Short mmCIF file of C-alpha atoms and ligand atoms in Angstrom, two decimals:
data_model
loop_
_atom_site.label_atom_id
_atom_site.label_comp_id
_atom_site.label_asym_id
_atom_site.label_seq_id
_atom_site.Cartn_x
_atom_site.Cartn_y
_atom_site.Cartn_z
CA MET A 1 36.18 -12.36 -9.78
CA LYS A 2 33.06 -12.94 -7.68
CA PRO A 3 30.47 -10.14 -7.68
CA SER A 4 30.12 -8.22 -4.40
CA ILE A 5 26.84 -8.03 -2.56
CA LEU A 6 25.46 -6.50 0.63
CA VAL A 7 23.21 -8.27 3.14
CA ALA A 8 21.78 -5.14 4.74
CA ARG A 9 20.59 -6.55 8.08
CA ALA A 10 21.72 -9.33 10.41
CA VAL A 11 20.19 -12.66 9.43
CA PHE A 12 20.90 -16.37 10.05
CA PRO A 13 24.73 -16.59 9.83
CA ASP A 14 24.71 -20.10 8.30
CA LEU A 15 22.49 -18.91 5.46
CA VAL A 16 24.66 -15.83 4.86
CA GLU A 17 27.64 -18.17 4.72
CA ARG A 18 26.12 -20.06 1.77
CA LEU A 19 26.13 -16.87 -0.29
CA ARG A 20 29.94 -16.79 -0.07
CA ALA A 21 30.07 -19.61 -2.64
CA TRP A 22 28.92 -17.09 -5.24
CA PHE A 23 29.72 -13.66 -3.91
CA GLU A 24 32.06 -11.44 -1.92
CA VAL A 25 29.63 -10.81 0.94
CA ASP A 26 29.51 -7.62 3.00
CA ASP A 27 27.13 -8.40 5.85
CA ASN A 28 25.96 -6.68 8.99
CA PRO A 29 26.14 -9.11 11.93
CA GLU A 30 26.01 -6.21 14.43
CA ASP A 31 22.72 -5.24 12.82
CA HIS A 32 23.39 -1.50 12.58
CA ILE A 33 20.44 0.18 10.91
CA LEU A 34 21.97 1.88 7.87
CA ASP A 35 20.72 5.39 7.28
CA ARG A 36 20.53 6.58 3.68
CA PRO A 37 24.14 7.90 3.38
CA GLN A 38 25.48 4.75 5.07
CA LEU A 39 23.41 2.53 2.78
CA ILE A 40 24.68 4.37 -0.30
CA GLN A 41 28.23 4.10 0.98
CA ARG A 42 27.94 0.36 1.72
CA LEU A 43 26.40 -0.24 -1.74
CA GLN A 44 29.38 1.21 -3.63
CA GLY A 45 30.77 -1.48 -5.93
CA LYS A 46 27.96 -3.90 -5.03
CA ALA A 47 26.06 -5.76 -7.74
CA GLY A 48 23.25 -6.84 -5.45
CA VAL A 49 21.63 -6.32 -2.08
CA ILE A 50 19.33 -8.27 0.21
CA THR A 51 17.06 -5.71 1.84
CA THR A 52 14.38 -5.83 4.52
CA GLY A 53 11.56 -3.36 5.10
CA SER A 54 14.00 -1.01 6.83
CA GLU A 55 16.03 -0.12 3.70
CA ARG A 56 14.45 2.16 1.13
CA ILE A 57 15.73 1.76 -2.43
CA ASP A 58 14.64 4.60 -4.69
CA ALA A 59 15.91 6.69 -7.61
CA GLN A 60 18.37 8.61 -5.45
CA VAL A 61 19.98 5.42 -4.09
CA LEU A 62 20.00 3.77 -7.52
CA ASP A 63 21.66 6.78 -9.16
CA ALA A 64 24.25 6.94 -6.40
CA CYS A 65 25.01 3.20 -6.78
CA PRO A 66 25.42 2.64 -10.54
CA GLU A 67 26.79 -0.90 -10.17
CA LEU A 68 23.69 -2.15 -8.35
CA ARG A 69 21.80 -4.65 -10.55
CA ALA A 70 19.57 -6.66 -8.22
CA VAL A 71 17.56 -5.74 -5.12
CA CYS A 72 16.10 -8.76 -3.36
CA ASN A 73 13.70 -7.95 -0.56
CA MET A 74 13.31 -10.36 2.35
CA ALA A 75 9.59 -9.59 2.62
CA VAL A 76 6.46 -10.12 0.59
CA GLY A 77 5.53 -6.44 0.91
CA TYR A 78 7.79 -4.18 -1.11
CA ASN A 79 6.63 -0.63 -0.46
CA ASN A 80 10.26 0.11 0.55
CA LEU A 81 11.31 -0.43 -3.08
CA ASP A 82 10.56 2.00 -5.88
CA VAL A 83 10.02 -0.73 -8.46
CA PRO A 84 9.35 1.61 -11.42
CA ALA A 85 12.61 3.47 -10.66
CA CYS A 86 14.44 0.10 -10.59
CA THR A 87 12.80 -1.01 -13.82
CA ALA A 88 13.71 2.26 -15.56
CA ARG A 89 17.37 1.66 -14.65
CA GLY A 90 17.47 -2.06 -15.48
CA VAL A 91 17.63 -3.18 -11.84
CA LEU A 92 15.90 -6.46 -11.00
CA CYS A 93 13.69 -6.53 -7.89
CA SER A 94 12.24 -9.54 -6.08
CA ASN A 95 10.15 -10.26 -2.98
CA THR A 96 9.31 -13.40 -0.97
CA PRO A 97 5.70 -14.44 -1.61
CA ASP A 98 4.16 -17.81 -0.62
CA VAL A 99 6.81 -18.92 1.89
CA LEU A 100 5.27 -16.76 4.63
CA THR A 101 1.57 -17.09 3.80
CA GLU A 102 0.51 -19.71 6.36
CA THR A 103 2.74 -18.39 9.16
CA THR A 104 1.43 -14.86 8.68
CA ALA A 105 -2.16 -16.12 8.54
CA ASP A 106 -1.61 -18.04 11.81
CA PHE A 107 -0.42 -14.84 13.43
CA GLY A 108 -3.24 -12.73 12.00
CA PHE A 109 -5.76 -15.20 13.36
CA ALA A 110 -4.02 -15.35 16.74
CA LEU A 111 -3.95 -11.54 16.96
CA MET A 112 -7.62 -11.34 16.04
CA MET A 113 -8.48 -13.91 18.74
CA ALA A 114 -6.30 -12.18 21.35
CA THR A 115 -8.10 -8.94 20.49
CA ALA A 116 -11.60 -10.40 20.63
CA ARG A 117 -10.91 -12.19 23.93
CA ARG A 118 -8.81 -9.38 25.47
CA ILE A 119 -5.93 -11.70 26.29
CA THR A 120 -3.12 -9.18 26.77
CA GLU A 121 -5.32 -6.75 28.69
CA ALA A 122 -6.27 -9.59 31.07
CA GLU A 123 -2.65 -10.69 31.45
CA HIS A 124 -1.52 -7.18 32.36
CA PHE A 125 -4.29 -7.02 34.99
CA LEU A 126 -3.15 -10.33 36.46
CA ARG A 127 0.53 -9.31 36.48
CA ARG A 128 -0.35 -6.08 38.27
CA GLY A 129 -1.78 -8.24 41.09
CA GLU A 130 -5.29 -6.89 40.59
CA TRP A 131 -7.01 -10.29 40.28
CA THR A 132 -8.74 -10.73 43.61
CA ARG A 133 -12.12 -12.22 42.67
CA TRP A 134 -14.33 -13.52 39.87
CA ALA A 135 -16.80 -11.18 38.17
CA TYR A 136 -19.36 -12.01 35.50
CA ASP A 137 -18.10 -9.29 33.20
CA MET A 138 -14.36 -9.51 33.90
CA PHE A 139 -12.63 -9.14 30.50
CA ILE A 140 -15.83 -10.12 28.80
CA GLY A 141 -15.25 -10.15 25.06
CA ALA A 142 -16.69 -11.23 21.73
CA ASP A 143 -16.97 -14.72 20.27
CA VAL A 144 -14.87 -15.65 17.28
CA HIS A 145 -16.57 -18.91 16.33
CA ARG A 146 -19.55 -18.43 14.02
CA ALA A 147 -18.99 -14.65 13.96
CA THR A 148 -18.61 -12.65 10.73
CA LEU A 149 -15.00 -12.50 9.58
CA ALA A 150 -14.45 -9.53 7.26
CA VAL A 151 -11.27 -9.71 5.23
CA LEU A 152 -10.03 -6.53 3.59
CA GLY A 153 -7.55 -7.64 0.90
CA MET A 154 -8.17 -11.18 -0.33
CA GLY A 155 -4.72 -12.12 -1.63
CA ARG A 156 -2.79 -15.20 -0.54
CA ILE A 157 -2.67 -14.28 3.16
CA GLY A 158 -6.28 -13.04 3.22
CA GLN A 159 -7.44 -16.34 1.73
CA ALA A 160 -5.40 -18.34 4.27
CA ILE A 161 -7.07 -16.37 7.09
CA ALA A 162 -10.49 -16.92 5.51
CA ARG A 163 -9.84 -20.69 5.44
CA ARG A 164 -8.96 -20.69 9.13
CA GLY A 165 -12.16 -18.79 9.93
CA ARG A 166 -14.44 -20.86 7.76
CA PHE A 167 -13.13 -24.36 8.39
CA GLY A 168 -11.69 -23.97 11.89
CA PHE A 169 -14.24 -21.70 13.49
CA GLY A 170 -17.41 -21.91 11.38
CA MET A 171 -17.24 -18.17 10.63
CA GLN A 172 -19.23 -16.37 7.96
CA VAL A 173 -16.59 -14.94 5.63
CA ILE A 174 -17.11 -11.70 3.72
CA TYR A 175 -14.39 -9.88 1.84
CA HIS A 176 -13.56 -6.81 -0.14
CA ASN A 177 -10.73 -6.62 -2.65
CA ARG A 178 -9.76 -4.53 -5.67
CA SER A 179 -10.73 -7.46 -7.86
CA ARG A 180 -13.25 -10.18 -7.13
CA LEU A 181 -11.99 -13.77 -6.74
CA PRO A 182 -12.93 -16.40 -9.33
CA ALA A 183 -16.27 -18.08 -8.49
CA ASP A 184 -14.65 -21.44 -7.67
CA THR A 185 -12.25 -19.82 -5.18
CA GLU A 186 -15.14 -17.95 -3.55
CA ALA A 187 -17.05 -21.24 -3.33
CA GLU A 188 -14.07 -23.10 -1.86
CA LEU A 189 -13.61 -20.42 0.81
CA GLY A 190 -17.34 -19.91 1.31
CA ALA A 191 -16.55 -16.21 0.99
CA ARG A 192 -19.03 -13.54 -0.08
CA TYR A 193 -17.77 -10.47 -1.97
CA VAL A 194 -19.18 -7.19 -0.62
CA ASP A 195 -18.46 -3.51 -1.15
CA LYS A 196 -16.38 -1.69 1.43
CA PRO A 197 -19.29 -0.04 3.32
CA THR A 198 -21.02 -3.43 3.67
CA LEU A 199 -17.78 -5.03 4.83
CA LEU A 200 -17.37 -2.40 7.55
CA ARG A 201 -21.03 -2.52 8.57
CA GLU A 202 -21.28 -6.31 8.83
CA ALA A 203 -17.85 -7.11 10.31
CA ASP A 204 -17.64 -8.70 13.73
CA HIS A 205 -13.90 -9.07 13.19
CA LEU A 206 -12.24 -7.02 10.45
CA VAL A 207 -8.79 -8.25 9.37
CA ILE A 208 -6.70 -6.01 7.10
CA VAL A 209 -4.30 -7.66 4.67
CA VAL A 210 -3.98 -5.18 1.78
CA PRO A 211 -0.57 -4.11 0.43
CA TYR A 212 0.49 -0.54 1.19
CA SER A 213 0.40 1.95 -1.68
CA ALA A 214 -0.65 5.56 -2.24
CA GLU A 215 -4.19 4.22 -2.84
CA SER A 216 -4.33 2.25 0.41
CA HIS A 217 -2.97 5.10 2.57
CA HIS A 218 -5.54 5.70 5.33
CA LEU A 219 -7.98 3.29 3.72
CA ILE A 220 -9.38 3.01 7.24
CA GLY A 221 -9.86 6.40 8.87
CA ALA A 222 -12.47 8.11 11.07
CA GLN A 223 -15.24 7.79 8.47
CA GLU A 224 -14.69 4.07 7.97
CA LEU A 225 -14.40 3.37 11.70
CA ALA A 226 -17.71 5.18 12.21
CA GLN A 227 -19.42 2.62 9.99
CA MET A 228 -18.33 -0.34 12.16
CA LYS A 229 -20.34 -1.95 14.97
CA PRO A 230 -19.39 -0.82 18.49
CA THR A 231 -18.81 -4.52 19.28
CA ALA A 232 -16.46 -5.08 16.31
CA THR A 233 -12.70 -5.62 16.37
CA LEU A 234 -10.09 -4.51 13.85
CA THR A 235 -6.81 -6.36 13.22
CA ASN A 236 -4.04 -4.98 10.99
CA ILE A 237 -1.16 -7.25 9.95
CA ALA A 238 -0.54 -5.51 6.60
CA ARG A 239 1.34 -2.20 6.86
CA GLY A 240 1.30 0.89 8.98
CA GLY A 241 -0.35 3.80 7.18
CA ILE A 242 -3.29 1.76 5.90
CA VAL A 243 -5.09 2.60 9.14
CA ASP A 244 -5.08 6.18 10.45
CA ASP A 245 -3.58 5.43 13.88
CA VAL A 246 -4.82 8.66 15.49
CA ALA A 247 -8.38 8.08 14.28
CA LEU A 248 -8.19 4.47 15.47
CA ALA A 249 -6.93 5.47 18.92
CA SER A 250 -9.83 7.88 19.38
CA ALA A 251 -12.37 5.26 18.19
CA LEU A 252 -10.91 2.82 20.74
CA ARG A 253 -10.83 5.42 23.52
CA GLU A 254 -14.47 6.35 22.90
CA ARG A 255 -15.44 2.66 22.50
CA ARG A 256 -16.82 3.30 19.03
CA ILE A 257 -15.29 -0.07 18.20
CA ALA A 258 -14.54 -2.69 20.85
CA ALA A 259 -10.85 -3.41 20.32
CA ALA A 260 -7.96 -3.57 17.88
CA GLY A 261 -4.98 -5.83 17.25
CA LEU A 262 -2.02 -4.17 15.56
CA ASP A 263 1.23 -5.67 14.33
CA VAL A 264 2.09 -2.67 12.13
CA PHE A 265 2.14 1.07 12.76
CA GLU A 266 2.52 4.40 11.00
CA GLY A 267 6.18 5.40 11.45
CA GLU A 268 7.19 2.13 13.16
CA PRO A 269 9.17 1.27 15.22
CA ARG A 270 7.62 4.30 16.90
CA VAL A 271 4.08 3.69 18.13
CA HIS A 272 1.72 6.64 18.45
CA PRO A 273 1.34 7.57 22.15
CA ASP A 274 -2.46 7.69 21.76
CA LEU A 275 -2.41 3.97 20.96
CA LEU A 276 -0.16 3.20 23.91
CA ALA A 277 -2.62 5.03 26.15
CA VAL A 278 -5.71 2.92 25.36
CA PRO A 279 -6.19 -0.47 27.04
CA ASN A 280 -8.35 -2.15 24.38
CA VAL A 281 -5.59 -2.71 21.83
CA VAL A 282 -3.19 -5.63 21.47
CA LEU A 283 0.17 -4.37 20.19
CA THR A 284 2.94 -6.49 18.67
CA PRO A 285 6.19 -5.34 17.00
CA HIS A 286 5.73 -6.43 13.35
CA ILE A 287 6.30 -10.15 13.98
CA ALA A 288 3.62 -11.82 11.84
CA SER A 289 6.17 -13.78 9.79
CA ALA A 290 8.52 -14.43 12.71
CA THR A 291 8.94 -18.19 12.99
CA VAL A 292 12.32 -19.85 12.56
CA ALA A 293 11.22 -21.91 9.57
CA THR A 294 9.55 -19.01 7.78
CA ARG A 295 12.25 -16.42 8.37
CA ARG A 296 14.81 -18.97 7.11
CA ALA A 297 12.64 -19.67 4.06
CA MET A 298 12.30 -15.93 3.38
CA PHE A 299 16.05 -15.37 3.46
CA THR A 300 16.67 -18.48 1.35
CA LEU A 301 14.20 -17.27 -1.29
CA ALA A 302 15.73 -13.77 -1.30
CA SER A 303 19.17 -15.42 -1.73
CA ASP A 304 17.94 -17.68 -4.55
CA ASN A 305 16.62 -14.60 -6.33
CA LEU A 306 19.92 -12.79 -5.93
CA VAL A 307 22.06 -15.73 -7.07
CA ALA A 308 19.94 -16.27 -10.19
CA ALA A 309 19.50 -12.57 -10.98
CA LEU A 310 23.27 -12.05 -10.96
CA GLY A 311 23.75 -14.93 -13.40
CA CYS A 312 25.03 -17.57 -10.94
CA GLY A 313 23.88 -21.04 -9.95
CA PRO A 314 21.76 -23.62 -11.75
CA ASP A 315 18.94 -21.10 -12.39
CA ALA A 316 21.17 -18.32 -13.69
CA GLY A 317 19.02 -15.63 -15.30
CA ARG A 318 15.79 -17.09 -13.91
CA PRO A 319 15.11 -15.69 -10.41
CA PRO A 320 12.12 -17.49 -8.87
CA THR A 321 10.02 -14.51 -7.72
CA PRO A 322 10.94 -11.35 -9.65
CA LEU A 323 8.77 -8.23 -9.37
CA ASN A 324 9.90 -6.76 -12.68
CA PRO A 325 10.85 -9.76 -14.87
CA GLU A 326 10.84 -7.53 -17.95
CA VAL A 327 14.20 -6.22 -16.72
CA LEU A 328 15.91 -9.61 -17.09
CA SER A 329 16.60 -9.10 -20.78
CA ARG A 330 18.04 -5.60 -20.27
CA MET A 331 19.73 -5.49 -16.87
CA ARG A 332 22.25 -2.80 -16.02
CA PRO A 333 25.70 -3.88 -17.21
CA GLY A 334 27.88 -5.43 -14.53
CA LEU A 335 31.40 -4.45 -13.54
CA THR A 336 33.97 -5.45 -16.16
C1 8YV B 1 8.91 -8.82 7.28
C2 8YV B 1 6.63 -8.30 6.22
O1 8YV B 1 9.32 -9.37 8.48
O2 8YV B 1 6.96 -9.81 4.43
C3 8YV B 1 6.52 -8.72 4.79
O3 8YV B 1 5.98 -7.94 3.99
O4 8YV B 1 6.05 -7.35 6.60
C4 8YV B 1 7.44 -9.10 7.20
O5 8YV B 1 7.27 -10.45 6.94
C5 8YV B 1 9.40 -7.41 7.27
O6 8YV B 1 8.88 -6.64 6.24
C6 8YV B 1 10.92 -7.41 7.17
O7 8YV B 1 11.39 -7.38 5.87
#
């Protein structure tokens, strides 16, 4: 008998179809967002699940779904998964690193440029029919080329953004990270490691790419914003909650920083009304990885992890990107 799995959200139907070679697939083509009781109910009798950021898997869900053995997230960030709780119960978790790095870096750079050059603000003005004449200071913004690019979180995506800044735009790259990069990587990127106050003080364009955790909650709040130049921009493509949205909105309103570009929000898909009320912010609905090729690659990688984790396919027992590989030798027993 094939194991049963759940694909929690609507995704490319042809890729879901491929999973039917290995599994009885319960999918969600209508894309209903499953609340916690619905998720628990749909996971009954399921050996695996493909989640996105909208499904939270924690101790309560795991205990209510004793047959669940593998949770494969279609995202590189995995703050929706309680990995220690999964590990304690012998449940394998995986994410989708690498396949989205360049696409997400493209978007981060585009959002930073749109922010610096006030592109959406200018478009809204034009659409409202307010463009009647030229003015020397109309939507005057800040240069990106040769400016100081400050990267907070120098992982794979941070490094890909740094490369774009350095080699495409001649930017000075500074960064802050929990751990310093090896000297040869710093040299290749032309990136200078600085402490957080220096990063904030020197940034012309601050780009945030740190993972969300209890430690990174409100890493950027009123105090940090106060250290930035009034001409600086802030771009967040990481997770909501890393920036204090209320503090950011008041810094933008009072022009204590010039502008912000946000793809992620505290409590998304709701956006704080204070942010909606300020003009100098570019807002996008968490789409940094949204290209056809990358979203397909993310789902394919999540599927490969699930197939292998549940002992199927040519790589049975060897999922490509596990988060807790120590579980592989002691996974929860399957249905007999
Ligand atoms: C996803 C993301 O689209 O990979 C991540 O961490 O934030 C996005 O690429 C989103 O989380 C849906 O799972």
